[in-house]
Amino acid sequence: MRIHRLDLAEAAVYRATAIPVWQAAYAHTLPDVLVPDAAQLLPDAAEGHRTVLGAFEASKDSDSAIAGVSAVSAASAVSAIGVSVINPAKTIAPAFWVAPDRRRRGIGSALLAESLEIVRAAGQAKLLLRVVGGDDSEGFAQARGGRVIERETLSGLDLSTIDRGAFDLWAAPTTTGAGYTLIRWSDHCPEELAESFCDAMTAMADAPGDVSSTPLTVEKLREKEQALVRFGIHRHFQAALAADGQIAGFTNVVTLEKQPGPVEIWNTGVVRAHRGHRLAQRLKAAATLWILDAYPQSTWIFTHNHVANAPMLAVNRRLGYQPIVEWVKVEFPVS
C-alpha cells in the first residue's frame, strides 16, 4: 500500500479510483442516504488550496509498481482503497473514507498520519475530521487521540409527501414580518445585492457550530459561483429584503446537473437584527415551492444542522424534515 497525493493533473486517476472508493464507503456506512454524485466530490479536489490523498494498492492482475500511480495511464494498474481530502487553510478534512473491505488494516491510520503532516506543514495546530456519529469511524478517531467537538444532524424531506397548502401558508409573511420582500436568484448574485449578501453570510458566524467568521468578499463570492457552475452544481437563493433594501436572511438549495433527484440546503441564515419574524421558516417554505415548480424531478431535500441549533432544527421539524444520521467533527492536535 502507498499513500499518494493527487494533483490537478491527475483528475483522471481521481475520477477512476478515489471517487468510486469514496462512494462505496459512503454507501456501506450510510445505506439509507443517497450516495453523492461525482459532481459533489470533485470540487473538493479542484480548488488549489485542498489536497487529495489516495491510498493505493497494486491490482491483483498487475505487476506494476504502486509508485507509478502518478501517471494517468497507471490508473488501471492500481486500486484505490482509501481517500482523504484536506483543506489546510481551514484545518479540516471534509472527507475521510476507507473501502469497506479494507478496514482494520492500518489504511485509515496511514491516511490520518499523512493528513496531519499536511496540516502541520501548513503551520496549523489542529486537524478537524468529519465522521459518522456512532459508527466505527467515531471510535477510530477517538482511539487515535481525536476529541469530539461538534455534532450535527442530517435531516431529509420527502418532497412527494408535502402539503402545498401548508407550505403556501408558511411562505406567506407573518404579522411582524410583513415588511420583508422575498426575492430569488440562481448561481450569480445580482451586482446590486452582492455586498449585502456577503455581509449576511458573514453574519452567520454567530450560529452554533464551526461557521467561518472570515468575511466573505465579492471577489471570493464570484470565484465560488464560477467554480460550482463548472462542476454542474447550481445554487438557488431565496432571500428576504428588509425595508432598507439589505438582505435580512436567505436560504440556498443546491441542484446537480448529473443527479437531479436529491437536492440539498447548504446554508440558511437570518441576520441577528432581523430574527424573531419566522423568516427562516418562510424562506425555506418558499424555496421548497420554487424547487417543486422549477425542478419537478426533485425527490428529496437534505440539510445539516448543528445539534445545538434548536431554532433551526425546530423549523425543519415543522416543515416535515426527519432526522437521518448524525455527523461528528473530531479535532486532532498535530503536534
Coordinates of C-alpha atoms in Angstrom, one line a residue:
M1 CA 0.0 0.0 0.0
R2 CA 1.1 3.5 -0.7
I3 CA -0.4 6.9 0.2
H4 CA -0.2 9.2 -2.7
R5 CA -1.0 12.9 -3.1
L6 CA -3.1 13.5 -6.3
D7 CA -2.7 16.8 -8.0
L8 CA -4.9 18.6 -10.5
A9 CA -3.2 17.0 -13.5
E10 CA -4.3 13.6 -12.2
A11 CA -8.0 14.3 -12.5
A12 CA -8.5 11.1 -14.5
V13 CA -6.9 9.0 -11.7
Y14 CA -9.0 10.7 -9.2
R15 CA -12.2 10.1 -11.1
A16 CA -11.3 6.4 -11.8
T17 CA -10.1 5.4 -8.4
A18 CA -10.6 7.8 -5.5
I19 CA -14.3 8.7 -6.2
P20 CA -15.5 5.1 -6.5
V21 CA -13.9 4.1 -3.2
W22 CA -15.4 7.2 -1.6
Q23 CA -18.9 6.3 -2.9
A24 CA -18.6 2.7 -1.9
A25 CA -17.6 3.5 1.6
Y26 CA -20.3 6.1 1.9
A27 CA -23.0 3.6 0.7
H28 CA -21.7 1.0 3.1
T29 CA -21.7 3.3 6.1
L30 CA -25.0 5.2 5.2
P31 CA -27.2 2.7 3.4
D32 CA -30.3 5.0 3.9
V33 CA -28.7 8.1 2.4
L34 CA -28.3 8.7 -1.3
V35 CA -24.7 8.4 -2.4
P36 CA -23.2 11.7 -3.6
D37 CA -22.6 12.1 -7.3
A38 CA -19.1 12.8 -8.5
A39 CA -20.0 16.4 -9.1
Q40 CA -20.4 16.9 -5.4
L41 CA -17.0 15.4 -4.7
L42 CA -14.9 16.9 -7.5
P43 CA -14.8 20.5 -6.1
D44 CA -13.0 19.1 -3.0
A45 CA -10.2 18.2 -5.3
A46 CA -10.2 21.0 -7.8
E47 CA -9.7 24.0 -5.5
G48 CA -6.0 24.7 -5.3
H49 CA -5.9 25.0 -1.5
R50 CA -7.1 21.5 -1.0
T51 CA -5.1 18.2 -1.1
V52 CA -6.4 14.8 -2.0
L53 CA -4.7 11.7 -0.6
G54 CA -5.3 8.3 -2.1
A55 CA -4.3 5.0 -0.5
F56 CA -3.5 2.7 -3.3
E57 CA -2.5 -1.0 -3.8
A58 CA -1.5 -2.8 -6.9
S59 CA -4.2 -4.7 -8.7
K60 CA -4.1 -8.5 -8.3
D61 CA -3.6 -9.0 -12.1
S62 CA -0.9 -6.4 -12.4
D63 CA 2.8 -6.3 -11.6
S64 CA 3.0 -2.5 -11.9
A65 CA 4.6 -0.7 -9.0
I66 CA 2.3 1.5 -6.9
A67 CA 4.9 4.2 -7.3
G68 CA 3.6 4.7 -10.9
V69 CA 0.2 5.8 -9.8
S70 CA 1.1 9.4 -10.5
A71 CA 0.8 8.7 -14.2
V72 CA -2.8 8.8 -15.6
S73 CA -2.0 5.7 -17.6
A74 CA -1.4 3.8 -14.4
A75 CA -5.0 4.1 -13.3
S76 CA -5.7 0.6 -14.5
A77 CA -2.8 -0.9 -12.6
V78 CA -3.8 0.2 -9.2
S79 CA -6.8 0.2 -7.0
A80 CA -7.8 2.9 -4.5
I81 CA -8.6 1.6 -1.0
G82 CA -8.9 4.9 0.9
V83 CA -9.2 8.6 0.3
S84 CA -8.8 11.8 2.4
V85 CA -9.5 15.4 1.3
I86 CA -7.7 18.0 3.4
N87 CA -8.1 21.8 3.3
P88 CA -5.1 23.0 5.2
A89 CA -6.3 26.6 5.2
K90 CA -9.4 25.7 7.2
T91 CA -7.6 22.8 9.0
I92 CA -10.4 20.4 8.1
A93 CA -10.7 17.1 6.2
P94 CA -14.2 17.2 4.8
A95 CA -13.9 13.6 3.5
F96 CA -12.1 10.6 5.0
W97 CA -13.1 7.2 3.8
V98 CA -11.7 3.6 3.6
A99 CA -13.0 0.9 1.4
P100 CA -15.4 -1.3 3.4
D101 CA -13.5 -4.5 2.7
R102 CA -10.1 -2.9 3.7
R103 CA -10.9 -1.6 7.1
R104 CA -8.9 -2.5 10.2
R105 CA -5.7 -3.0 8.2
G106 CA -4.0 0.3 9.1
I107 CA -5.1 2.2 6.0
G108 CA -7.1 4.8 8.0
S109 CA -4.2 5.3 10.3
A110 CA -1.8 5.9 7.4
L111 CA -4.2 8.3 5.8
L112 CA -4.7 10.2 9.1
A113 CA -0.9 10.4 9.7
E114 CA -0.3 11.9 6.3
S115 CA -3.3 14.2 6.7
L116 CA -1.8 15.5 9.9
E117 CA 1.5 16.0 8.2
I118 CA -0.1 18.2 5.5
V119 CA -1.8 20.4 8.1
R120 CA 1.4 20.6 10.2
A121 CA 3.4 21.7 7.1
A122 CA 0.9 24.4 6.5
G123 CA 1.7 25.8 10.0
Q124 CA -1.6 24.7 11.6
A125 CA -2.0 23.3 15.1
K126 CA -5.0 21.1 14.6
L127 CA -7.0 18.9 12.1
L128 CA -10.7 18.6 12.1
L129 CA -12.1 15.3 10.8
R130 CA -15.8 14.7 9.9
V131 CA -17.0 11.2 10.6
V132 CA -20.4 9.4 11.1
G133 CA -21.6 9.5 14.7
G134 CA -22.0 6.2 16.5
D135 CA -20.2 4.4 13.6
D136 CA -16.8 2.6 13.9
S137 CA -15.3 5.7 12.4
E138 CA -16.1 7.7 15.6
G139 CA -14.4 5.1 17.7
F140 CA -11.4 5.0 15.3
A141 CA -11.0 8.8 15.6
Q142 CA -11.2 8.8 19.4
A143 CA -8.8 5.9 19.8
R144 CA -6.2 7.9 17.9
G145 CA -6.4 11.0 20.0
G146 CA -9.3 12.8 18.5
R147 CA -11.7 14.8 20.6
V148 CA -15.3 15.2 19.6
I149 CA -16.1 19.0 19.4
E150 CA -19.3 19.1 17.4
R151 CA -22.3 17.0 16.4
E152 CA -24.7 17.8 13.6
T153 CA -27.9 16.2 12.3
L154 CA -28.6 15.3 8.7
S155 CA -32.3 15.6 8.0
G156 CA -34.4 14.9 4.9
L157 CA -37.7 15.9 3.5
D158 CA -39.6 13.6 1.1
L159 CA -41.0 16.1 -1.5
S160 CA -43.7 13.6 -2.5
T161 CA -45.3 13.9 0.9
I162 CA -45.5 17.7 1.4
D163 CA -48.8 19.6 1.7
R164 CA -48.5 22.5 -0.7
G165 CA -51.3 24.4 1.0
A166 CA -49.4 24.3 4.3
F167 CA -46.2 25.4 2.5
D168 CA -48.1 28.3 0.9
L169 CA -49.1 29.5 4.4
W170 CA -45.6 29.1 5.8
A171 CA -44.2 31.1 2.8
A172 CA -46.6 34.0 3.5
P173 CA -45.4 36.9 5.7
T174 CA -46.2 36.8 9.4
T175 CA -47.8 39.8 11.1
T176 CA -44.4 41.1 12.2
G177 CA -42.7 40.0 9.0
A178 CA -44.9 41.9 6.5
G179 CA -42.1 44.5 5.9
Y180 CA -39.8 41.9 4.2
T181 CA -39.9 41.2 0.5
L182 CA -38.8 37.8 -0.9
I183 CA -36.5 37.7 -3.9
R184 CA -34.5 34.9 -5.5
W185 CA -31.7 34.2 -7.9
S186 CA -29.6 31.2 -9.2
D187 CA -25.9 30.9 -9.5
H188 CA -25.0 34.6 -9.8
C189 CA -25.9 37.1 -7.1
P190 CA -27.2 40.3 -8.6
E191 CA -24.5 43.0 -8.6
E192 CA -26.6 45.4 -6.5
L193 CA -27.0 42.8 -3.8
A194 CA -23.5 41.3 -3.7
E195 CA -22.1 43.4 -0.9
S196 CA -25.3 42.9 1.2
F197 CA -25.2 39.2 0.6
C198 CA -21.6 38.9 1.7
D199 CA -22.5 40.8 4.9
A200 CA -25.4 38.4 5.5
M201 CA -23.2 35.4 5.0
T202 CA -20.6 36.8 7.5
A203 CA -23.4 37.3 10.0
M204 CA -23.9 33.5 10.1
A205 CA -20.7 33.3 12.2
D206 CA -22.8 33.6 15.4
A207 CA -24.8 30.4 14.6
P208 CA -23.9 27.3 16.6
G209 CA -21.2 25.2 15.0
D210 CA -17.9 25.8 13.2
V211 CA -19.1 28.6 11.0
S212 CA -16.3 30.6 9.4
S213 CA -16.0 34.2 10.7
T214 CA -13.8 35.2 7.9
P215 CA -15.6 38.0 6.0
L216 CA -16.8 36.9 2.5
T217 CA -15.8 39.3 -0.2
V218 CA -17.5 39.9 -3.5
E219 CA -14.3 38.6 -5.3
K220 CA -14.4 35.3 -3.3
L221 CA -18.2 35.1 -3.9
R222 CA -17.7 35.3 -7.7
E223 CA -14.9 32.7 -7.6
K224 CA -17.1 30.3 -5.8
E225 CA -20.0 30.8 -8.1
Q226 CA -17.9 30.2 -11.2
A227 CA -16.3 27.1 -9.7
L228 CA -19.6 25.4 -8.8
V229 CA -21.2 26.0 -12.2
R230 CA -18.2 24.5 -13.9
F231 CA -18.9 21.3 -12.0
G232 CA -22.6 21.3 -12.7
I233 CA -23.6 22.4 -9.2
H234 CA -26.2 25.1 -9.1
R235 CA -27.2 27.2 -6.0
H236 CA -30.7 28.7 -5.9
F237 CA -31.1 31.5 -3.3
Q238 CA -34.3 32.6 -1.7
A239 CA -33.7 35.8 0.2
A240 CA -35.6 38.3 2.2
L241 CA -35.0 42.1 1.8
A242 CA -35.6 44.4 4.6
A243 CA -37.2 47.8 4.2
D244 CA -33.8 49.4 3.6
G245 CA -33.1 47.0 0.7
Q246 CA -30.5 45.0 2.5
I247 CA -30.6 41.2 2.8
A248 CA -32.1 40.2 6.1
G249 CA -31.9 36.4 5.6
F250 CA -31.5 33.8 3.0
T251 CA -31.5 30.1 2.2
N252 CA -30.0 28.3 -0.7
V253 CA -31.0 25.0 -2.3
V254 CA -28.4 23.1 -4.5
T255 CA -29.3 21.1 -7.6
L256 CA -26.9 18.9 -9.5
E257 CA -27.0 18.5 -13.3
K258 CA -26.0 14.8 -13.2
Q259 CA -28.1 13.8 -10.2
P260 CA -31.5 15.6 -10.5
G261 CA -33.4 13.7 -7.8
P262 CA -31.9 14.8 -4.5
V263 CA -31.3 18.5 -3.6
E264 CA -29.6 20.0 -0.6
I265 CA -29.8 23.1 1.5
W266 CA -26.3 24.3 2.1
N267 CA -26.9 27.5 4.1
T268 CA -29.8 29.2 5.9
G269 CA -29.2 32.4 7.8
V270 CA -31.0 35.3 9.3
V271 CA -29.1 38.4 10.3
R272 CA -29.4 38.9 14.1
A273 CA -31.3 42.2 13.9
H274 CA -34.0 40.6 11.8
R275 CA -34.6 37.5 13.8
G276 CA -37.9 36.7 15.5
H277 CA -40.1 37.1 12.4
R278 CA -40.0 33.4 11.3
L279 CA -38.0 34.4 8.3
A280 CA -36.1 31.1 8.2
Q281 CA -39.3 29.1 8.0
R282 CA -40.8 31.5 5.4
L283 CA -37.6 31.3 3.3
K284 CA -37.3 27.5 3.4
A285 CA -41.0 27.0 2.6
A286 CA -40.8 29.5 -0.4
A287 CA -37.6 27.8 -1.6
T288 CA -39.2 24.4 -1.5
L289 CA -42.2 25.5 -3.6
W290 CA -39.8 27.1 -6.1
I291 CA -37.8 23.9 -6.4
L292 CA -41.0 21.8 -6.8
D293 CA -42.2 24.1 -9.7
A294 CA -38.8 24.7 -11.4
Y295 CA -37.3 21.2 -10.8
P296 CA -40.2 18.7 -10.7
Q297 CA -37.8 15.8 -10.9
S298 CA -36.5 16.6 -7.4
T299 CA -37.4 13.9 -4.9
W300 CA -35.8 14.8 -1.5
I301 CA -34.3 17.8 0.2
F302 CA -31.5 17.3 2.7
T303 CA -30.0 19.7 5.2
H304 CA -27.4 19.7 8.0
N305 CA -27.7 21.4 11.3
H306 CA -25.6 21.6 14.5
V307 CA -27.4 19.7 17.3
A308 CA -27.3 22.9 19.4
N309 CA -29.1 24.9 16.8
A310 CA -32.5 24.3 18.3
P311 CA -34.4 27.1 16.5
M312 CA -33.4 25.8 13.0
L313 CA -34.0 22.2 13.9
A314 CA -37.5 23.2 15.1
V315 CA -38.1 24.9 11.8
N316 CA -37.1 21.8 9.9
R317 CA -39.3 19.6 12.0
R318 CA -42.3 21.9 11.4
L319 CA -41.7 21.7 7.7
G320 CA -41.6 17.9 7.9
Y321 CA -37.8 17.1 7.8
Q322 CA -36.9 13.9 9.6
P323 CA -33.5 13.1 11.2
I324 CA -31.5 10.6 9.2
V325 CA -28.0 10.4 10.6
E326 CA -25.6 12.2 12.9
W327 CA -22.2 13.6 11.8
V328 CA -19.4 14.2 14.2
K329 CA -16.5 16.6 13.9
V330 CA -13.4 15.4 15.7
E331 CA -10.3 17.6 16.5
F332 CA -6.8 16.2 16.4
P333 CA -3.7 18.1 17.6
V334 CA -0.9 18.0 15.0
S335 CA 2.0 18.2 17.5

